[in-house]
CSV table of C-alpha atoms and ligand atoms in Angstrom, one decimal:
chain,number,residue,atom,x,y,z
S,24,UNK,CA,97.1,145.9,70.1
S,25,UNK,CA,95.9,142.3,68.0
S,26,UNK,CA,93.0,140.0,69.3
S,27,UNK,CA,89.7,139.9,70.8
S,28,UNK,CA,88.7,136.5,73.2
S,29,UNK,CA,85.9,135.4,71.8
S,30,UNK,CA,85.1,132.0,73.9
S,31,UNK,CA,86.1,130.5,77.0
S,32,UNK,CA,85.8,126.5,78.5
S,33,UNK,CA,86.9,124.6,80.9
S,34,UNK,CA,87.1,121.5,82.8
S,35,UNK,CA,88.0,119.7,85.8
S,36,UNK,CA,88.0,116.6,87.4
S,37,UNK,CA,84.9,114.8,89.4
S,38,UNK,CA,86.8,113.9,92.8
S,39,UNK,CA,86.3,116.7,95.5
S,40,UNK,CA,89.1,116.8,98.0
S,41,UNK,CA,88.6,118.8,101.4
S,42,UNK,CA,90.3,119.6,103.8
S,43,UNK,CA,89.0,117.1,106.5
S,44,UNK,CA,90.4,114.4,104.1
S,45,UNK,CA,93.6,116.0,103.6
S,46,UNK,CA,93.2,116.3,107.6
S,47,UNK,CA,93.5,112.2,107.8
S,48,UNK,CA,96.7,111.3,105.6
S,49,UNK,CA,98.7,115.0,107.1
S,50,UNK,CA,99.0,116.4,110.5
S,51,UNK,CA,97.0,119.5,109.3
S,52,UNK,CA,93.6,120.9,109.9
S,53,UNK,CA,90.6,122.6,108.1
S,54,UNK,CA,91.4,125.8,110.1
S,55,UNK,CA,94.7,125.6,109.0
S,56,UNK,CA,94.3,125.5,105.2
S,57,UNK,CA,91.5,128.0,105.4
S,58,UNK,CA,93.2,130.4,107.2
S,59,UNK,CA,96.3,130.7,105.4
S,60,UNK,CA,95.8,129.9,102.0
S,61,UNK,CA,91.8,130.7,101.3
S,62,UNK,CA,91.2,127.1,100.2
S,63,UNK,CA,88.0,124.4,101.0
S,64,UNK,CA,88.0,122.3,98.5
S,65,UNK,CA,90.2,121.2,95.5
S,66,UNK,CA,89.5,118.6,92.2
S,67,UNK,CA,91.7,115.7,92.2
S,68,UNK,CA,92.1,113.5,89.2
S,69,UNK,CA,91.3,110.1,90.0
S,70,UNK,CA,91.2,108.7,86.6
S,71,UNK,CA,91.1,111.6,84.0
S,72,UNK,CA,94.0,112.4,82.1
S,73,UNK,CA,95.2,116.0,81.2
S,74,UNK,CA,94.4,115.4,77.8
S,75,UNK,CA,90.8,114.4,78.6
S,76,UNK,CA,90.2,117.6,80.5
S,77,UNK,CA,91.8,119.6,77.8
S,78,UNK,CA,90.0,118.2,74.9
S,79,UNK,CA,86.8,119.1,77.6
S,80,UNK,CA,87.8,122.7,78.1
S,81,UNK,CA,88.8,123.2,74.1
S,82,UNK,CA,85.5,121.7,72.4
S,83,UNK,CA,83.4,124.4,75.2
S,84,UNK,CA,85.5,127.3,74.4
S,85,UNK,CA,85.1,126.4,70.9
S,86,UNK,CA,81.2,126.0,70.8
S,87,UNK,CA,80.9,129.1,72.8
S,88,UNK,CA,83.4,130.8,70.3
S,89,UNK,CA,81.1,129.3,67.3
S,90,UNK,CA,83.7,128.5,65.5
S,91,UNK,CA,85.0,124.6,64.3
S,92,UNK,CA,88.6,123.3,65.1
S,93,UNK,CA,89.5,123.9,61.5
S,94,UNK,CA,89.3,127.7,62.1
S,95,UNK,CA,92.2,127.3,64.1
S,96,UNK,CA,95.1,128.6,63.1
S,97,UNK,CA,97.2,127.7,66.1
S,98,UNK,CA,97.1,125.8,69.4
S,99,UNK,CA,99.0,126.5,72.1
S,100,UNK,CA,99.2,124.5,75.4
S,101,UNK,CA,100.6,125.7,78.8
S,102,UNK,CA,101.1,123.4,80.6
S,103,UNK,CA,104.2,121.8,82.9
S,104,UNK,CA,103.8,118.6,81.5
S,105,UNK,CA,101.6,116.3,79.1
S,106,UNK,CA,100.6,113.0,79.7
S,107,UNK,CA,103.6,112.5,77.1
S,108,UNK,CA,106.7,114.2,77.0
S,109,UNK,CA,106.9,113.8,73.2
S,110,UNK,CA,103.5,113.6,71.7
S,111,UNK,CA,103.0,117.4,73.2
S,112,UNK,CA,99.9,117.5,74.9
S,113,UNK,CA,98.7,120.1,72.1
S,114,UNK,CA,99.5,118.2,69.4
S,115,UNK,CA,96.7,115.4,71.3
S,116,UNK,CA,94.4,118.3,71.4
S,117,UNK,CA,94.6,118.9,68.2
S,118,UNK,CA,94.0,115.2,66.9
S,119,UNK,CA,91.4,114.7,69.2
S,120,UNK,CA,89.0,118.1,68.5
S,121,UNK,CA,89.9,117.5,64.3
S,122,UNK,CA,92.0,120.4,64.2
S,123,UNK,CA,94.7,120.6,61.7
S,124,UNK,CA,97.0,124.1,63.0
S,125,UNK,CA,100.0,123.5,63.9
S,126,UNK,CA,100.5,122.9,68.1
S,127,UNK,CA,103.0,123.2,70.4
S,128,UNK,CA,103.1,123.2,73.9
S,129,UNK,CA,104.5,125.9,76.5
S,130,UNK,CA,106.2,125.8,79.9
S,131,UNK,CA,106.2,128.3,82.0
S,132,UNK,CA,104.6,127.3,85.1
S,133,UNK,CA,101.8,129.5,86.6
S,134,UNK,CA,102.6,132.2,84.5
S,135,UNK,CA,101.6,129.9,81.5
S,136,UNK,CA,98.8,130.9,80.4
S,137,UNK,CA,99.7,134.7,80.5
S,138,UNK,CA,103.2,133.6,78.2
S,139,UNK,CA,100.6,132.0,75.9
S,140,UNK,CA,98.4,135.2,75.4
S,141,UNK,CA,101.7,136.8,74.6
S,142,UNK,CA,102.6,134.7,71.9
S,143,UNK,CA,98.9,134.6,70.1
S,144,UNK,CA,99.4,138.7,70.4
S,145,UNK,CA,102.6,138.2,68.7
S,146,UNK,CA,101.4,135.6,66.0
S,147,UNK,CA,98.4,137.4,65.0
S,148,UNK,CA,100.3,141.1,65.2
S,149,UNK,CA,102.8,139.4,62.9
S,150,UNK,CA,99.3,138.4,60.1
S,151,UNK,CA,100.7,134.7,60.2
S,152,UNK,CA,97.4,133.5,62.1
S,153,UNK,CA,94.2,134.6,62.9
S,154,UNK,CA,92.7,132.3,65.0
S,155,UNK,CA,94.5,131.1,68.2
S,156,UNK,CA,93.2,128.8,70.8
S,157,UNK,CA,95.2,128.9,74.2
S,158,UNK,CA,95.2,126.3,77.0
S,159,UNK,CA,96.1,125.9,80.4
S,160,UNK,CA,96.3,122.8,81.4
S,161,UNK,CA,97.9,121.4,84.7
S,162,UNK,CA,97.2,118.0,86.9
S,163,UNK,CA,99.5,119.3,89.8
S,164,UNK,CA,98.5,116.5,92.1
S,165,UNK,CA,100.4,114.0,90.0
S,166,UNK,CA,103.8,116.0,90.9
S,167,UNK,CA,103.0,116.0,94.9
S,168,UNK,CA,104.9,114.6,97.8
S,169,UNK,CA,101.4,113.3,100.0
S,170,UNK,CA,103.4,113.3,103.1
S,171,UNK,CA,104.6,116.9,103.2
S,172,UNK,CA,101.9,119.1,103.8
S,173,UNK,CA,103.7,122.3,103.6
S,174,UNK,CA,102.8,121.7,99.8
S,175,UNK,CA,99.8,118.5,99.3
S,176,UNK,CA,96.7,120.7,100.5
S,177,UNK,CA,97.9,123.8,98.3
S,178,UNK,CA,96.8,122.6,94.6
S,179,UNK,CA,94.5,121.1,92.4
S,180,UNK,CA,93.8,119.7,88.7
S,181,UNK,CA,92.3,121.6,86.0
S,182,UNK,CA,92.1,123.1,82.4
S,183,UNK,CA,90.8,126.1,81.0
S,184,UNK,CA,91.0,127.6,77.5
S,185,UNK,CA,90.0,130.3,75.5
S,186,UNK,CA,89.8,131.3,72.0
S,187,UNK,CA,91.1,134.5,70.5
S,188,UNK,CA,91.2,136.1,67.5
S,189,UNK,CA,92.6,138.8,65.6
S,190,UNK,CA,90.7,142.2,67.2
S,191,UNK,CA,91.3,144.7,69.2
S,192,UNK,CA,90.4,143.2,73.1
S,193,UNK,CA,94.1,143.3,74.8
S,194,UNK,CA,95.1,146.7,75.6
S,195,UNK,CA,98.3,145.8,77.2
S,196,UNK,CA,100.4,142.2,77.8
S,197,UNK,CA,104.0,142.0,79.4
S,198,UNK,CA,106.0,138.5,80.5
S,199,UNK,CA,109.4,138.3,83.2
S,200,UNK,CA,111.5,135.5,83.6
S,201,UNK,CA,114.3,135.4,86.3
S,202,UNK,CA,115.9,131.9,86.1
S,203,UNK,CA,115.7,130.3,89.7
S,204,UNK,CA,116.3,126.2,91.0
S,205,UNK,CA,116.0,127.3,94.6
S,206,UNK,CA,112.2,128.7,95.3
S,207,UNK,CA,110.0,126.2,93.2
S,208,UNK,CA,111.1,122.9,91.8
S,209,UNK,CA,110.0,119.5,90.0
S,210,UNK,CA,112.7,117.7,88.9
S,211,UNK,CA,112.5,115.4,85.8
S,212,UNK,CA,113.3,111.6,86.0
S,213,UNK,CA,115.4,110.0,83.3
S,214,UNK,CA,116.1,106.1,82.0
S,215,UNK,CA,119.3,105.2,83.1
S,216,UNK,CA,122.1,104.6,80.2
S,217,UNK,CA,125.1,102.8,79.8
S,218,UNK,CA,127.2,105.8,79.3
S,219,UNK,CA,126.6,108.2,81.8
S,220,UNK,CA,124.9,109.1,85.2
S,221,UNK,CA,121.6,110.6,84.7
S,222,UNK,CA,121.2,113.6,87.3
S,223,UNK,CA,118.7,111.7,90.0
S,224,UNK,CA,116.6,114.9,91.0
S,225,UNK,CA,113.5,114.9,93.5
S,226,UNK,CA,110.2,114.5,91.0
S,227,UNK,CA,107.6,116.0,94.2
S,228,UNK,CA,106.9,119.6,93.7
S,229,UNK,CA,109.5,121.6,96.6
S,230,UNK,CA,109.1,124.8,97.2
S,231,UNK,CA,109.9,127.5,99.5
S,232,UNK,CA,106.6,129.2,100.4
S,233,UNK,CA,107.8,132.1,102.3
S,234,UNK,CA,110.1,133.4,99.9
S,235,UNK,CA,107.8,132.3,97.2
S,236,UNK,CA,105.1,134.3,99.0
S,237,UNK,CA,106.9,137.9,99.0
S,238,UNK,CA,108.1,136.9,95.1
S,239,UNK,CA,104.4,136.8,94.6
S,240,UNK,CA,103.3,139.9,95.6
S,241,UNK,CA,106.3,142.1,95.1
S,242,UNK,CA,105.6,141.0,91.3
S,243,UNK,CA,101.5,141.1,91.5
S,244,UNK,CA,101.9,145.0,92.6
S,245,UNK,CA,104.8,145.7,90.1
S,246,UNK,CA,102.8,144.2,87.0
S,247,UNK,CA,99.6,145.2,87.9
S,248,UNK,CA,100.9,148.8,87.6
S,249,UNK,CA,102.9,148.6,84.3
S,250,UNK,CA,100.4,146.6,82.4
S,251,UNK,CA,97.6,149.1,83.8
S,252,UNK,CA,100.1,151.8,82.6
S,253,UNK,CA,101.2,151.0,79.8
S,254,UNK,CA,96.7,150.7,78.8
S,255,UNK,CA,96.2,154.1,80.3
S,256,UNK,CA,93.5,152.6,82.2
S,257,UNK,CA,92.9,153.2,86.0
S,258,UNK,CA,91.5,151.3,89.0
S,259,UNK,CA,88.2,152.6,88.7
S,260,UNK,CA,87.5,151.2,85.1
S,261,UNK,CA,88.6,147.9,86.0
S,262,UNK,CA,85.6,145.3,86.0
S,263,UNK,CA,87.8,142.6,87.6
S,264,UNK,CA,91.4,141.7,88.7
S,265,UNK,CA,91.7,138.5,88.1
S,266,UNK,CA,95.0,137.4,89.7
S,267,UNK,CA,96.4,133.6,89.7
S,268,UNK,CA,94.8,131.6,92.3
S,269,UNK,CA,97.9,130.7,94.6
S,270,UNK,CA,96.9,131.8,98.2
S,271,UNK,CA,94.2,134.1,98.9
S,272,UNK,CA,96.9,136.5,101.3
S,273,UNK,CA,98.7,137.0,98.0
S,274,UNK,CA,96.2,138.4,96.5
S,275,UNK,CA,94.0,140.2,99.5
S,276,UNK,CA,97.7,142.1,100.4
S,277,UNK,CA,97.6,142.6,96.1
S,278,UNK,CA,93.9,144.1,96.3
S,279,UNK,CA,94.7,146.2,99.4
S,280,UNK,CA,98.2,148.0,97.9
S,281,UNK,CA,96.8,148.4,94.4
S,282,UNK,CA,93.3,150.2,95.6
S,283,UNK,CA,90.8,147.8,94.2
S,284,UNK,CA,87.5,146.7,96.2
S,285,UNK,CA,86.2,143.2,97.5
S,286,UNK,CA,83.6,143.2,94.1
S,287,UNK,CA,86.6,144.1,92.2
S,288,UNK,CA,88.6,140.5,93.3
S,289,UNK,CA,88.0,137.6,91.3
S,290,UNK,CA,88.1,134.6,93.7
S,291,UNK,CA,88.1,130.9,92.8
S,292,UNK,CA,90.9,129.6,95.1
S,293,UNK,CA,88.3,128.3,97.6
S,294,UNK,CA,86.8,125.1,95.1
S,295,UNK,CA,89.8,125.1,92.8
S,296,UNK,CA,92.9,125.2,95.2
S,297,UNK,CA,96.3,126.3,93.2
S,298,UNK,CA,95.7,124.6,89.8
S,299,UNK,CA,99.0,126.6,88.2
S,300,UNK,CA,98.4,127.7,84.5
S,301,UNK,CA,94.7,126.8,84.5
S,302,UNK,CA,93.7,129.2,87.3
S,303,UNK,CA,93.1,132.2,85.2
S,304,UNK,CA,91.3,130.9,82.3
S,305,UNK,CA,89.4,128.5,84.5
S,306,UNK,CA,88.4,131.2,86.6
S,307,UNK,CA,87.8,133.2,83.3
S,308,UNK,CA,85.5,131.1,82.3
S,309,UNK,CA,83.4,130.2,85.1
S,310,UNK,CA,83.3,134.4,85.9
S,311,UNK,CA,81.5,134.7,82.2
S,312,UNK,CA,79.1,132.2,82.5
S,313,UNK,CA,77.7,133.1,86.2
S,314,UNK,CA,77.1,136.6,84.3
S,315,UNK,CA,79.9,138.7,86.4
S,316,UNK,CA,82.0,139.1,83.1
S,317,UNK,CA,80.4,140.5,80.0
S,318,UNK,CA,81.4,141.4,76.8
S,319,UNK,CA,83.2,145.5,77.2
S,320,UNK,CA,84.4,144.8,80.5
S,321,UNK,CA,87.7,145.8,81.4
S,322,UNK,CA,89.7,142.9,83.1
S,323,UNK,CA,93.7,143.1,84.5
S,324,UNK,CA,94.8,139.2,85.1
S,325,UNK,CA,98.4,138.7,86.7
S,326,UNK,CA,100.1,135.8,87.2
S,327,UNK,CA,103.5,134.4,88.8
S,328,UNK,CA,105.2,131.0,89.6
S,329,UNK,CA,108.2,128.6,88.5
S,330,UNK,CA,110.9,129.7,86.6
S,331,UNK,CA,110.7,132.3,88.2
S,332,UNK,CA,108.4,133.4,85.5
S,333,UNK,CA,105.6,136.2,85.6
S,334,UNK,CA,103.1,137.8,83.4
S,335,UNK,CA,100.5,140.6,83.3
S,336,UNK,CA,97.7,141.9,80.7
S,337,UNK,CA,94.9,143.5,80.7
S,338,UNK,CA,91.7,142.9,77.9
S,339,UNK,CA,88.4,144.5,76.9
S,340,UNK,CA,86.0,141.8,77.0
G,425,LIG,N1,99.1,122.7,108.2
G,425,LIG,C1,99.3,122.7,109.4
G,425,LIG,N2,100.7,123.7,109.5
G,425,LIG,C2,101.5,123.5,108.4
G,425,LIG,C3,101.0,123.1,107.4
G,425,LIG,C4,99.7,122.9,107.3
G,425,LIG,N3,99.5,122.1,105.8
G,425,LIG,N4,102.4,123.6,106.1
G,425,LIG,C5,102.9,124.6,106.9
G,425,LIG,N5,102.7,124.2,108.4
G,425,LIG,C6,103.1,124.7,109.5
G,425,LIG,C7,104.5,124.8,109.4
G,425,LIG,O1,105.4,123.7,109.8
G,425,LIG,C8,105.0,126.0,110.4
G,425,LIG,O2,105.3,125.8,111.7
G,425,LIG,P1,106.0,125.6,112.4
G,425,LIG,O3,105.5,127.7,112.8
G,425,LIG,O4,106.1,124.9,113.6
G,425,LIG,O5,107.5,126.1,112.0
G,425,LIG,C9,103.8,127.1,110.3
G,425,LIG,O6,103.3,126.2,109.6
G,425,LIG,C10,103.9,128.2,109.5
G,425,LIG,O7,104.3,127.5,108.1
G,425,LIG,P2,105.3,129.1,106.9
G,425,LIG,O8,105.7,128.0,105.4
G,425,LIG,O9,105.8,130.3,107.4
G,425,LIG,O10,103.3,129.0,106.1
G,425,LIG,P3,103.2,130.4,105.6
G,425,LIG,O11,101.9,131.1,106.3
G,425,LIG,O12,103.9,130.9,104.8
G,425,LIG,O13,101.7,129.8,104.3
G,425,LIG,C11,102.3,128.5,102.3
G,425,LIG,C12,102.3,128.9,104.1
G,425,LIG,C13,100.6,128.7,102.5
G,425,LIG,C14,102.9,127.7,101.4
G,425,LIG,C15,102.2,130.2,101.7
G,425,LIG,O14,104.0,130.5,102.1
G,425,LIG,C16,102.1,130.5,100.2
G,425,LIG,O15,101.2,130.4,99.5
G,425,LIG,N6,103.2,130.7,99.5
G,425,LIG,C17,103.4,131.4,98.3
G,425,LIG,C18,103.0,130.2,97.3
G,425,LIG,C19,102.7,130.6,96.0
G,425,LIG,O16,102.2,131.6,95.8
G,425,LIG,N7,103.1,130.0,94.9
G,425,LIG,C20,103.0,130.3,93.6
G,425,LIG,C21,103.7,129.6,93.0
G,425,LIG,S1,103.0,127.7,93.0
G,425,LIG,C22,103.3,127.4,91.3
G,425,LIG,O17,104.2,127.7,90.6
G,425,LIG,C23,103.0,126.1,90.7
């Protein structure tokens, strides 16, 4: 397959929101949130824009890759909503970091980073480009109903970036979609028009948690098995499984059923919450920085989310 990860970066807001603070605005408790989700704290934007966080993560990844913005052939931003509907987040990042390559956003909700990796693979394999900057960025707290305890405790904000270059690190990748507007929804808002009625959609994040939970467990089990088989790797060959950080219970079940050990399971939900498409690249950069992942290690990444979408891959770092 087509690429190697050559640099990673991350950025998050300064403000840390803990569970006790949330229990002052909704009927919840630290005990409930920790037991049901694994989340202790999350970063929440008070002033940082999604563009600022993405640029910071991108600069970080470029400097670790040892390349300049002008070396990039393509920028892909996985996000549900940038600061503007137009220009795209990717175009604003391109401007701020001083790149001159094509740049585009893609929306696959929490699976966006895996979708972007898949697109980078296709572009690089076709010979069209050699170096791609991929960013997963989301300010989920912009879309929350802060009176709804079943959702407002789950999310945080952040951006993660990777630079990938033509190489042989990617061993297998798959993405899936199953259109659904019942289980997990964030409505768009529209300007009034004198010529017709606009749909009035709820702009808040709404989720049928129990059903999404079942979908998440089923898809992680299926996708991880599939990509490991495609890559010809076994559990003992894998240094770490990095699942989308949506709920600790989802990946504990997946870990046990797939036969991974505690040491092989990457965990960042405790301090990030669910950061949607940013969750995997944020954690990847952290694990590399902490020396827990090194060149040559084999990792499995698996994501699931709105759409409904899923994605998974096996990569040798
Ligand atoms: N504090 C206290 N009690 C709460 C809270 C809270 N924050 N939220 C819900 N409860 C209550 C409910 O009201 C319910 O009370 P009741 O029994 O009196 O009716 C009880 O806790 C149990 O509620 P459930 O919804 O059944 O709780 P569950 O154990 O399913 O946990 C959760 C809910 C955490 C949302 C879980 O279902 C989940 O994580 N689902 C998967 C989410 C996911 O993976 N999302 C990924 C995609 S996100 C994306 O794409 C952007």
